[in-house]
mmCIF file of C-alpha atoms (C1' of nucleotides) in Angstrom:
data_model
loop_
_atom_site.group_PDB
_atom_site.id
_atom_site.type_symbol
_atom_site.label_atom_id
_atom_site.label_comp_id
_atom_site.label_asym_id
_atom_site.label_seq_id
_atom_site.Cartn_x
_atom_site.Cartn_y
_atom_site.Cartn_z
ATOM 1 C CA MET A 1 9.643 22.360 -0.352
ATOM 2 C CA GLU A 2 7.088 21.021 -2.753
ATOM 3 C CA LEU A 3 5.472 17.642 -2.243
ATOM 4 C CA ASN A 4 5.662 16.652 -5.891
ATOM 5 C CA LYS A 5 9.410 17.204 -5.938
ATOM 6 C CA PHE A 6 9.839 14.924 -2.943
ATOM 7 C CA LEU A 7 11.342 11.601 -4.024
ATOM 8 C CA PRO A 8 9.514 9.345 -1.546
ATOM 9 C CA TYR A 9 6.261 10.867 -2.730
ATOM 10 C CA GLN A 10 7.140 10.533 -6.402
ATOM 11 C CA LEU A 11 8.127 6.901 -5.976
ATOM 12 C CA SER A 12 5.017 6.121 -3.990
ATOM 13 C CA VAL A 13 2.720 7.674 -6.569
ATOM 14 C CA LEU A 14 4.443 5.967 -9.482
ATOM 15 C CA SER A 15 4.638 2.589 -7.805
ATOM 16 C CA ASN A 16 1.018 2.685 -6.677
ATOM 17 C CA LYS A 17 -0.125 3.705 -10.104
ATOM 18 C CA ILE A 18 1.751 0.846 -11.737
ATOM 19 C CA SER A 19 0.667 -1.693 -9.123
ATOM 20 C CA ALA A 20 -2.943 -0.552 -9.305
ATOM 21 C CA GLY A 21 -2.872 -0.836 -13.072
ATOM 22 C CA ILE A 22 -1.455 -4.342 -13.013
ATOM 23 C CA ALA A 23 -3.592 -5.456 -10.080
ATOM 24 C CA LYS A 24 -6.780 -4.275 -11.708
ATOM 25 C CA TYR A 25 -5.969 -6.025 -14.928
ATOM 26 C CA TYR A 26 -4.961 -9.355 -13.388
ATOM 27 C CA ARG A 27 -7.826 -9.251 -10.971
ATOM 28 C CA GLN A 28 -10.265 -8.798 -13.827
ATOM 29 C CA GLN A 29 -8.711 -11.361 -16.134
ATOM 30 C CA TYR A 30 -7.510 -14.034 -13.749
ATOM 31 C CA ASN A 31 -8.806 -13.048 -10.340
ATOM 32 C CA ILE A 32 -5.406 -13.087 -8.712
ATOM 33 C CA SER A 33 -3.877 -10.502 -6.410
ATOM 34 C CA VAL A 34 -0.396 -9.050 -6.490
ATOM 35 C CA SER A 35 0.601 -11.276 -3.543
ATOM 36 C CA GLN A 36 -0.621 -14.340 -5.379
ATOM 37 C CA TRP A 37 1.100 -13.271 -8.566
ATOM 38 C CA ARG A 38 4.380 -12.834 -6.729
ATOM 39 C CA VAL A 39 4.269 -16.254 -5.122
ATOM 40 C CA LEU A 40 3.268 -17.966 -8.352
ATOM 41 C CA ALA A 41 6.061 -16.209 -10.234
ATOM 42 C CA LEU A 42 8.604 -17.266 -7.606
ATOM 43 C CA LEU A 43 7.424 -20.869 -7.548
ATOM 44 C CA SER A 44 7.436 -20.910 -11.324
ATOM 45 C CA ASP A 45 11.055 -19.810 -11.314
ATOM 46 C CA LYS A 46 11.995 -22.360 -8.653
ATOM 47 C CA GLY A 47 9.743 -24.960 -7.032
ATOM 48 C CA ASN A 48 9.850 -26.678 -3.648
ATOM 49 C CA GLN A 49 10.245 -23.570 -1.589
ATOM 50 C CA THR A 50 9.108 -22.973 1.961
ATOM 51 C CA ALA A 51 6.950 -20.063 3.107
ATOM 52 C CA LYS A 52 9.991 -18.628 4.815
ATOM 53 C CA GLU A 53 11.991 -18.642 1.597
ATOM 54 C CA LEU A 54 9.089 -17.069 -0.273
ATOM 55 C CA THR A 55 8.751 -14.442 2.436
ATOM 56 C CA ILE A 56 12.322 -13.348 1.843
ATOM 57 C CA LYS A 57 12.157 -13.408 -1.945
ATOM 58 C CA SER A 58 8.764 -11.754 -2.229
ATOM 59 C CA GLN A 59 9.611 -9.114 0.365
ATOM 60 C CA MET A 60 6.190 -9.605 1.908
ATOM 61 C CA ASP A 61 5.645 -10.248 5.603
ATOM 62 C CA LYS A 62 5.017 -13.770 6.847
ATOM 63 C CA VAL A 63 1.355 -13.179 7.656
ATOM 64 C CA ARG A 64 0.682 -12.114 4.123
ATOM 65 C CA VAL A 65 2.616 -15.023 2.678
ATOM 66 C CA SER A 66 0.819 -17.463 4.962
ATOM 67 C CA ARG A 67 -2.543 -16.180 3.753
ATOM 68 C CA THR A 68 -1.420 -16.204 0.153
ATOM 69 C CA MET A 69 -0.298 -19.832 0.397
ATOM 70 C CA LYS A 70 -3.623 -20.782 1.923
ATOM 71 C CA SER A 71 -5.642 -19.079 -0.804
ATOM 72 C CA LEU A 72 -3.494 -20.483 -3.587
ATOM 73 C CA GLU A 73 -3.835 -23.950 -2.189
ATOM 74 C CA GLU A 74 -7.600 -23.620 -1.841
ATOM 75 C CA ARG A 75 -7.751 -22.691 -5.478
ATOM 76 C CA ASN A 76 -5.545 -25.612 -6.367
ATOM 77 C CA PHE A 77 -2.698 -23.589 -7.852
ATOM 78 C CA ILE A 78 -0.074 -24.945 -5.470
ATOM 79 C CA SER A 79 0.486 -28.167 -3.534
ATOM 80 C CA GLN A 80 2.504 -28.821 -0.421
ATOM 81 C CA GLN A 81 4.797 -31.528 0.759
ATOM 82 C CA ALA A 82 6.119 -32.223 4.249
ATOM 83 C CA CYS A 83 9.596 -30.933 4.876
ATOM 84 C CA GLN A 84 11.702 -33.712 6.344
ATOM 85 C CA LYS A 85 14.375 -31.461 7.781
ATOM 86 C CA ASP A 86 11.921 -29.212 9.581
ATOM 87 C CA LYS A 87 8.503 -30.406 10.638
ATOM 88 C CA ARG A 88 7.229 -26.840 11.096
ATOM 89 C CA ALA A 89 7.722 -25.987 7.439
ATOM 90 C CA ARG A 90 6.377 -27.362 4.148
ATOM 91 C CA ARG A 91 7.666 -27.140 0.626
ATOM 92 C CA TYR A 92 5.336 -25.740 -1.973
ATOM 93 C CA LYS A 93 5.231 -26.157 -5.719
ATOM 94 C CA LEU A 94 2.896 -25.289 -8.562
ATOM 95 C CA THR A 95 0.196 -27.722 -9.582
ATOM 96 C CA LYS A 96 -0.534 -28.280 -13.252
ATOM 97 C CA GLU A 97 -3.253 -25.625 -12.954
ATOM 98 C CA GLY A 98 -0.909 -23.193 -11.242
ATOM 99 C CA ASP A 99 1.683 -23.734 -13.896
ATOM 100 C CA ALA A 100 -0.868 -23.161 -16.658
ATOM 101 C CA LEU A 101 -2.045 -19.972 -14.980
ATOM 102 C CA ILE A 102 1.369 -18.460 -14.476
ATOM 103 C CA ASN A 103 2.353 -19.305 -18.018
ATOM 104 C CA GLU A 104 -0.634 -17.413 -19.241
ATOM 105 C CA VAL A 105 -0.087 -14.405 -16.988
ATOM 106 C CA LYS A 106 3.662 -14.133 -17.307
ATOM 107 C CA PRO A 107 3.787 -13.017 -20.967
ATOM 108 C CA LYS A 108 1.250 -10.309 -20.151
ATOM 109 C CA ALA A 109 3.390 -9.080 -17.280
ATOM 110 C CA ILE A 110 6.460 -9.036 -19.477
ATOM 111 C CA ALA A 111 4.560 -7.206 -22.202
ATOM 112 C CA PHE A 112 3.356 -4.650 -19.679
ATOM 113 C CA GLU A 113 6.866 -4.027 -18.456
ATOM 114 C CA LYS A 114 8.097 -3.773 -22.020
ATOM 115 C CA ARG A 115 5.482 -1.153 -22.857
ATOM 116 C CA LEU A 116 6.403 0.710 -19.712
ATOM 117 C CA LEU A 117 10.076 0.754 -20.596
ATOM 118 C CA GLU A 118 9.663 1.608 -24.252
ATOM 119 C CA THR A 119 9.606 5.260 -23.247
ATOM 120 C CA LEU A 120 13.201 4.958 -21.987
ATOM 121 C CA SER A 121 16.455 4.325 -23.819
ATOM 122 C CA THR A 122 18.595 1.291 -23.047
ATOM 123 C CA ILE A 123 21.076 3.521 -21.275
ATOM 124 C CA GLN A 124 18.337 5.113 -19.229
ATOM 125 C CA ILE A 125 17.001 1.709 -18.213
ATOM 126 C CA ASP A 126 20.465 0.644 -17.103
ATOM 127 C CA GLU A 127 20.981 3.813 -15.171
ATOM 128 C CA LEU A 128 17.535 3.526 -13.602
ATOM 129 C CA GLN A 129 18.379 0.020 -12.430
ATOM 130 C CA ASN A 130 21.571 1.311 -10.870
ATOM 131 C CA CYS A 131 19.722 4.097 -9.109
ATOM 132 C CA LEU A 132 17.042 1.791 -7.727
ATOM 133 C CA GLN A 133 19.695 -0.603 -6.520
ATOM 134 C CA ALA A 134 21.662 2.172 -4.844
ATOM 135 C CA LEU A 135 18.562 3.648 -3.251
ATOM 136 C CA ASN A 136 17.577 0.258 -1.920
ATOM 137 C CA SER A 137 20.865 -0.216 -0.135
ATOM 138 C CA GLN A 138 20.732 3.322 1.109
ATOM 139 C CA VAL A 139 17.265 2.916 2.642
ATOM 140 C CA ASP A 140 18.419 -0.216 4.400
ATOM 141 C CA LYS A 141 21.358 1.688 5.755
ATOM 142 C CA ILE A 142 19.264 4.634 6.907
ATOM 143 C CA THR A 143 16.432 2.657 8.441
ATOM 144 C CA GLU A 144 18.658 0.366 10.435
ATOM 145 C CA GLU A 145 20.124 3.453 12.072
ATOM 146 C CA ILE A 146 16.779 4.771 13.235
ATOM 147 C CA MET B 1 11.601 -14.137 -15.980
ATOM 148 C CA GLU B 2 12.759 -13.348 -12.513
ATOM 149 C CA LEU B 3 10.599 -11.426 -10.086
ATOM 150 C CA ASN B 4 13.417 -9.301 -8.761
ATOM 151 C CA LYS B 5 14.272 -8.085 -12.244
ATOM 152 C CA PHE B 6 10.675 -6.991 -12.802
ATOM 153 C CA LEU B 7 10.409 -3.203 -12.649
ATOM 154 C CA PRO B 8 6.930 -2.984 -11.073
ATOM 155 C CA TYR B 9 8.170 -5.300 -8.329
ATOM 156 C CA GLN B 10 11.401 -3.373 -7.812
ATOM 157 C CA LEU B 11 9.562 -0.079 -7.594
ATOM 158 C CA SER B 12 6.995 -1.468 -5.208
ATOM 159 C CA VAL B 13 9.613 -2.902 -2.878
ATOM 160 C CA LEU B 14 11.685 0.269 -2.879
ATOM 161 C CA SER B 15 8.733 2.585 -2.450
ATOM 162 C CA ASN B 16 7.231 0.520 0.356
ATOM 163 C CA LYS B 17 10.550 0.342 2.118
ATOM 164 C CA ILE B 18 10.997 4.100 1.963
ATOM 165 C CA SER B 19 7.401 4.839 2.941
ATOM 166 C CA ALA B 20 7.524 2.366 5.798
ATOM 167 C CA GLY B 21 10.751 3.915 7.041
ATOM 168 C CA ILE B 22 9.344 7.418 6.960
ATOM 169 C CA ALA B 23 5.944 6.400 8.283
ATOM 170 C CA LYS B 24 7.414 4.565 11.231
ATOM 171 C CA TYR B 25 9.607 7.470 12.138
ATOM 172 C CA TYR B 26 6.920 10.157 11.879
ATOM 173 C CA ARG B 27 4.406 7.983 13.615
ATOM 174 C CA GLN B 28 6.770 7.530 16.541
ATOM 175 C CA GLN B 29 7.904 11.119 16.759
ATOM 176 C CA TYR B 30 4.794 13.066 15.837
ATOM 177 C CA ASN B 31 2.018 10.510 15.561
ATOM 178 C CA ILE B 32 1.075 11.502 12.034
ATOM 179 C CA SER B 33 0.417 9.235 9.073
ATOM 180 C CA VAL B 34 1.660 9.587 5.518
ATOM 181 C CA SER B 35 -1.772 10.889 4.442
ATOM 182 C CA GLN B 36 -1.683 13.512 7.160
ATOM 183 C CA TRP B 37 1.854 14.457 6.282
ATOM 184 C CA ARG B 38 0.934 14.911 2.639
ATOM 185 C CA VAL B 39 -2.020 17.153 3.376
ATOM 186 C CA LEU B 40 -0.071 19.231 5.868
ATOM 187 C CA ALA B 41 2.781 19.649 3.392
ATOM 188 C CA LEU B 42 0.378 20.725 0.650
ATOM 189 C CA LEU B 43 -1.435 23.191 2.903
ATOM 190 C CA SER B 44 1.874 24.518 4.101
ATOM 191 C CA ASP B 45 2.898 25.184 0.531
ATOM 192 C CA LYS B 46 -0.433 26.816 -0.303
ATOM 193 C CA GLY B 47 -3.354 27.428 2.038
ATOM 194 C CA ASN B 48 -7.079 27.765 1.443
ATOM 195 C CA GLN B 49 -7.474 24.648 -0.612
ATOM 196 C CA THR B 50 -10.526 22.439 -0.919
ATOM 197 C CA ALA B 51 -10.575 18.691 -0.352
ATOM 198 C CA LYS B 52 -11.000 18.230 -4.068
ATOM 199 C CA GLU B 53 -7.855 20.214 -4.814
ATOM 200 C CA LEU B 54 -5.943 18.293 -2.185
ATOM 201 C CA THR B 55 -7.231 15.028 -3.615
ATOM 202 C CA ILE B 56 -5.681 15.863 -6.966
ATOM 203 C CA LYS B 57 -2.390 17.140 -5.587
ATOM 204 C CA SER B 58 -1.924 14.378 -3.039
ATOM 205 C CA GLN B 59 -2.916 11.672 -5.512
ATOM 206 C CA MET B 60 -5.021 10.056 -2.789
ATOM 207 C CA ASP B 61 -8.642 9.093 -3.254
ATOM 208 C CA LYS B 62 -11.409 11.322 -1.930
ATOM 209 C CA VAL B 63 -12.402 8.963 0.882
ATOM 210 C CA ARG B 64 -8.908 8.993 2.247
ATOM 211 C CA VAL B 65 -8.626 12.750 1.940
ATOM 212 C CA SER B 66 -11.980 13.207 3.628
ATOM 213 C CA ARG B 67 -10.864 11.111 6.565
ATOM 214 C CA THR B 68 -7.523 12.838 6.713
ATOM 215 C CA MET B 69 -9.165 16.263 6.853
ATOM 216 C CA LYS B 70 -11.433 15.081 9.642
ATOM 217 C CA SER B 71 -8.572 13.695 11.718
ATOM 218 C CA LEU B 72 -6.397 16.761 11.174
ATOM 219 C CA GLU B 73 -9.238 19.019 12.197
ATOM 220 C CA GLU B 74 -9.969 16.988 15.315
ATOM 221 C CA ARG B 75 -6.352 17.371 16.292
ATOM 222 C CA ASN B 76 -6.529 21.066 15.598
ATOM 223 C CA PHE B 77 -3.894 21.140 12.873
ATOM 224 C CA ILE B 78 -6.199 22.617 10.252
ATOM 225 C CA SER B 79 -9.245 24.869 10.200
ATOM 226 C CA GLN B 80 -11.972 25.229 7.641
ATOM 227 C CA GLN B 81 -13.868 28.082 6.142
ATOM 228 C CA ALA B 82 -17.067 28.062 4.073
ATOM 229 C CA CYS B 83 -16.501 28.273 0.371
ATOM 230 C CA GLN B 84 -18.691 31.005 -1.062
ATOM 231 C CA LYS B 85 -18.571 29.773 -4.638
ATOM 232 C CA ASP B 86 -19.579 26.218 -3.768
ATOM 233 C CA LYS B 87 -21.560 25.370 -0.677
ATOM 234 C CA ARG B 88 -20.564 21.707 -0.870
ATOM 235 C CA ALA B 89 -16.913 22.476 -0.422
ATOM 236 C CA ARG B 90 -14.809 24.148 2.251
ATOM 237 C CA ARG B 91 -11.400 25.718 2.161
ATOM 238 C CA TYR B 92 -8.826 24.428 4.604
ATOM 239 C CA LYS B 93 -5.727 25.999 6.027
ATOM 240 C CA LEU B 94 -3.185 25.240 8.719
ATOM 241 C CA THR B 95 -3.774 26.421 12.254
ATOM 242 C CA LYS B 96 -0.886 27.816 14.258
ATOM 243 C CA GLU B 97 -0.385 24.315 15.682
ATOM 244 C CA GLY B 98 -0.466 22.733 12.245
ATOM 245 C CA ASP B 99 2.045 25.227 10.974
ATOM 246 C CA ALA B 100 4.341 24.577 13.932
ATOM 247 C CA LEU B 101 4.089 20.839 13.375
ATOM 248 C CA ILE B 102 4.839 20.911 9.687
ATOM 249 C CA ASN B 103 7.739 23.257 10.222
ATOM 250 C CA GLU B 104 9.187 20.792 12.641
ATOM 251 C CA VAL B 105 8.635 17.761 10.430
ATOM 252 C CA LYS B 106 9.619 19.283 7.112
ATOM 253 C CA PRO B 107 13.336 19.657 7.807
ATOM 254 C CA LYS B 108 13.433 16.019 8.880
ATOM 255 C CA ALA B 109 11.771 14.958 5.652
ATOM 256 C CA ILE B 110 14.197 17.015 3.630
ATOM 257 C CA ALA B 111 17.109 15.588 5.569
ATOM 258 C CA PHE B 112 15.832 12.072 4.971
ATOM 259 C CA GLU B 113 15.573 12.685 1.255
ATOM 260 C CA LYS B 114 19.020 14.220 1.232
ATOM 261 C CA ARG B 115 20.519 11.185 2.925
ATOM 262 C CA LEU B 116 18.711 8.967 0.479
ATOM 263 C CA LEU B 117 20.076 10.858 -2.497
ATOM 264 C CA GLU B 118 23.621 11.201 -1.246
ATOM 265 C CA THR B 119 24.309 7.807 -2.746
ATOM 266 C CA LEU B 120 23.634 9.218 -6.221
ATOM 267 C CA SER B 121 25.489 11.789 -8.304
ATOM 268 C CA THR B 122 23.801 15.003 -9.410
ATOM 269 C CA ILE B 123 23.595 13.655 -12.929
ATOM 270 C CA GLN B 124 22.054 10.426 -11.712
ATOM 271 C CA ILE B 125 19.455 12.318 -9.714
ATOM 272 C CA ASP B 126 18.545 14.359 -12.769
ATOM 273 C CA GLU B 127 18.311 11.299 -14.925
ATOM 274 C CA LEU B 128 16.266 9.494 -12.290
ATOM 275 C CA GLN B 129 13.813 12.386 -12.232
ATOM 276 C CA ASN B 130 13.501 12.186 -16.000
ATOM 277 C CA CYS B 131 12.882 8.463 -15.868
ATOM 278 C CA LEU B 132 10.242 8.722 -13.175
ATOM 279 C CA GLN B 133 8.530 11.482 -15.097
ATOM 280 C CA ALA B 134 8.567 9.465 -18.322
ATOM 281 C CA LEU B 135 7.328 6.333 -16.590
ATOM 282 C CA ASN B 136 4.516 8.272 -15.008
ATOM 283 C CA SER B 137 3.230 9.520 -18.331
ATOM 284 C CA GLN B 138 3.671 6.087 -19.823
ATOM 285 C CA VAL B 139 1.614 4.379 -17.108
ATOM 286 C CA ASP B 140 -1.152 6.897 -17.626
ATOM 287 C CA LYS B 141 -1.053 6.154 -21.315
ATOM 288 C CA ILE B 142 -1.081 2.388 -20.817
ATOM 289 C CA THR B 143 -3.758 2.259 -18.157
ATOM 290 C CA GLU B 144 -6.191 4.466 -19.991
ATOM 291 C CA GLU B 145 -6.042 1.999 -22.861
ATOM 292 C CA ILE B 146 -6.998 -0.963 -20.723
ATOM 293 C "C1'" DT C 1 20.448 -34.238 28.790
ATOM 294 C "C1'" DA C 2 17.472 -30.551 30.234
ATOM 295 C "C1'" DT C 3 16.420 -25.836 29.679
ATOM 296 C "C1'" DT C 4 16.252 -21.679 27.188
ATOM 297 C "C1'" DT C 5 16.011 -19.228 23.066
ATOM 298 C "C1'" DT C 6 14.976 -18.903 18.410
ATOM 299 C "C1'" DT C 7 12.379 -19.840 14.392
ATOM 300 C "C1'" DA C 8 8.303 -21.342 10.989
ATOM 301 C "C1'" DG C 9 3.978 -20.531 10.496
ATOM 302 C "C1'" DT C 10 -0.972 -19.364 12.114
ATOM 303 C "C1'" DT C 11 -4.558 -16.862 14.483
ATOM 304 C "C1'" DT C 12 -6.571 -12.965 16.611
ATOM 305 C "C1'" DC C 13 -7.805 -8.395 16.857
ATOM 306 C "C1'" DA C 14 -8.078 -3.733 15.852
ATOM 307 C "C1'" DA C 15 -7.138 -0.379 12.319
ATOM 308 C "C1'" DA C 16 -6.819 1.043 7.434
ATOM 309 C "C1'" DT C 17 -8.740 0.708 3.070
ATOM 310 C "C1'" DG C 18 -11.683 1.604 -0.924
ATOM 311 C "C1'" DA C 19 -15.820 0.514 -3.738
ATOM 312 C "C1'" DA C 20 -20.466 1.693 -3.770
ATOM 313 C "C1'" DA C 21 -24.240 4.100 -2.127
ATOM 314 C "C1'" DC C 22 -25.585 8.251 -0.328
ATOM 315 C "C1'" DT C 23 -26.615 13.655 0.453
ATOM 316 C "C1'" DA C 24 -26.333 18.145 -1.034
ATOM 317 C "C1'" DT C 25 -25.213 21.255 -4.382
ATOM 318 C "C1'" DT C 26 -23.903 22.817 -8.980
ATOM 319 C "C1'" DT C 27 -23.771 22.458 -13.914
ATOM 320 C "C1'" DT C 28 -25.634 21.132 -18.247
ATOM 321 C "C1'" DA C 29 -29.209 20.274 -21.398
ATOM 322 C "C1'" DT C 30 -33.819 20.651 -22.887
ATOM 323 C "C1'" DA D 1 -37.101 27.544 -15.958
ATOM 324 C "C1'" DT D 2 -37.005 22.650 -15.228
ATOM 325 C "C1'" DA D 3 -35.204 18.201 -15.503
ATOM 326 C "C1'" DA D 4 -31.127 15.449 -15.884
ATOM 327 C "C1'" DA D 5 -26.390 14.815 -15.219
ATOM 328 C "C1'" DA D 6 -22.288 15.755 -12.819
ATOM 329 C "C1'" DT D 7 -19.636 16.968 -8.784
ATOM 330 C "C1'" DA D 8 -17.905 17.666 -3.598
ATOM 331 C "C1'" DG D 9 -17.769 15.257 0.115
ATOM 332 C "C1'" DT D 10 -19.433 11.598 3.609
ATOM 333 C "C1'" DT D 11 -20.949 7.154 5.241
ATOM 334 C "C1'" DT D 12 -21.464 2.299 5.058
ATOM 335 C "C1'" DC D 13 -19.798 -2.120 4.609
ATOM 336 C "C1'" DA D 14 -16.990 -5.745 3.434
ATOM 337 C "C1'" DT D 15 -12.106 -6.705 2.680
ATOM 338 C "C1'" DT D 16 -7.212 -6.179 3.561
ATOM 339 C "C1'" DT D 17 -3.743 -5.364 6.533
ATOM 340 C "C1'" DG D 18 -0.097 -6.141 9.990
ATOM 341 C "C1'" DA D 19 1.286 -6.106 14.906
ATOM 342 C "C1'" DA D 20 1.140 -9.051 18.674
ATOM 343 C "C1'" DA D 21 0.152 -13.247 20.683
ATOM 344 C "C1'" DC D 22 0.231 -17.843 19.918
ATOM 345 C "C1'" DT D 23 1.668 -23.074 18.758
ATOM 346 C "C1'" DA D 24 4.918 -26.291 17.612
ATOM 347 C "C1'" DA D 25 9.370 -27.555 16.387
ATOM 348 C "C1'" DA D 26 14.450 -26.699 16.075
ATOM 349 C "C1'" DA D 27 18.753 -24.806 17.698
ATOM 350 C "C1'" DA D 28 21.616 -23.152 21.236
ATOM 351 C "C1'" DT D 29 23.163 -23.258 25.782
ATOM 352 C "C1'" DA D 30 23.963 -24.915 30.298
#
DNA sequence: TATTTTTAGTTTCAAATGAAACTATTTTAT
DNA sequence: ATAAAATAGTTTCATTTGAAACTAAAAATA
């Protein structure tokens, strides 16, 4: 058994390499982290979400989301509003500044992904998506057994 | 643009989920970390390697490898030997205990991977390997430009 | 209605991380 | 041969992390 043939290892190396590449770039250019980027992207897609909702969609844990919301608010990229249904929660949305930022970063992210995928054919991309999807469900299945 | 259609995000979520699943399991059962597991697997495949060599093969940074070597040595899973060619380096190999450990863990890792892949066809697995390989080269290409 | 349990989010604390500085040695260049 | 640059590996230090404990509010149950 060779480590570099081991799928979990391969995925980890690839994912870390990609994330590190993106993170470094966005940190340098805009001083935002991957967590911040994720939350901004989600709020850009749909506003007025609670931390709980963002936790689920971002797949980050609640501590990390809580800290991300705090930092984004301090930097004036998001604003909050009381949640009438549930006094524990708040609804967040992008400020004008947050919106401007994400609209500057987003095209870069899309361009990065495009460059990444240009090495694959359309069929390969489709098939890759299927595989990732299938693997995701499978991990869930396996880990809930353990 | 939706976050969950974004390949870097998808890969990160999948990889973290898999790594967390494995890490949790091996931590519980054997009290070893992913870093430790990687080094043990590499030394099991080929002994008498230096930290530098392991750094390259494990794709971890030298600080992390250094700490991993220290912890593995403290727990008596590896031993070191002076390196005659280069007095700064040492060559590491598994002890009897380290060998026993990795031979217990390895089948579990292989079984985990097998379960993971049983959701994919042989052709899909092949194609997935090709994609990962291609993406890897592509990231290298992209990031060295930035 | 009162009590218990669950949930949203924050804080605390200890561990993991990695960049940068460091030591010791080796390699390269002059 | 000597000085300068590069390399192997470690340590330091500041940051990031996430589990566990916590607060406050909501939902479920008695």
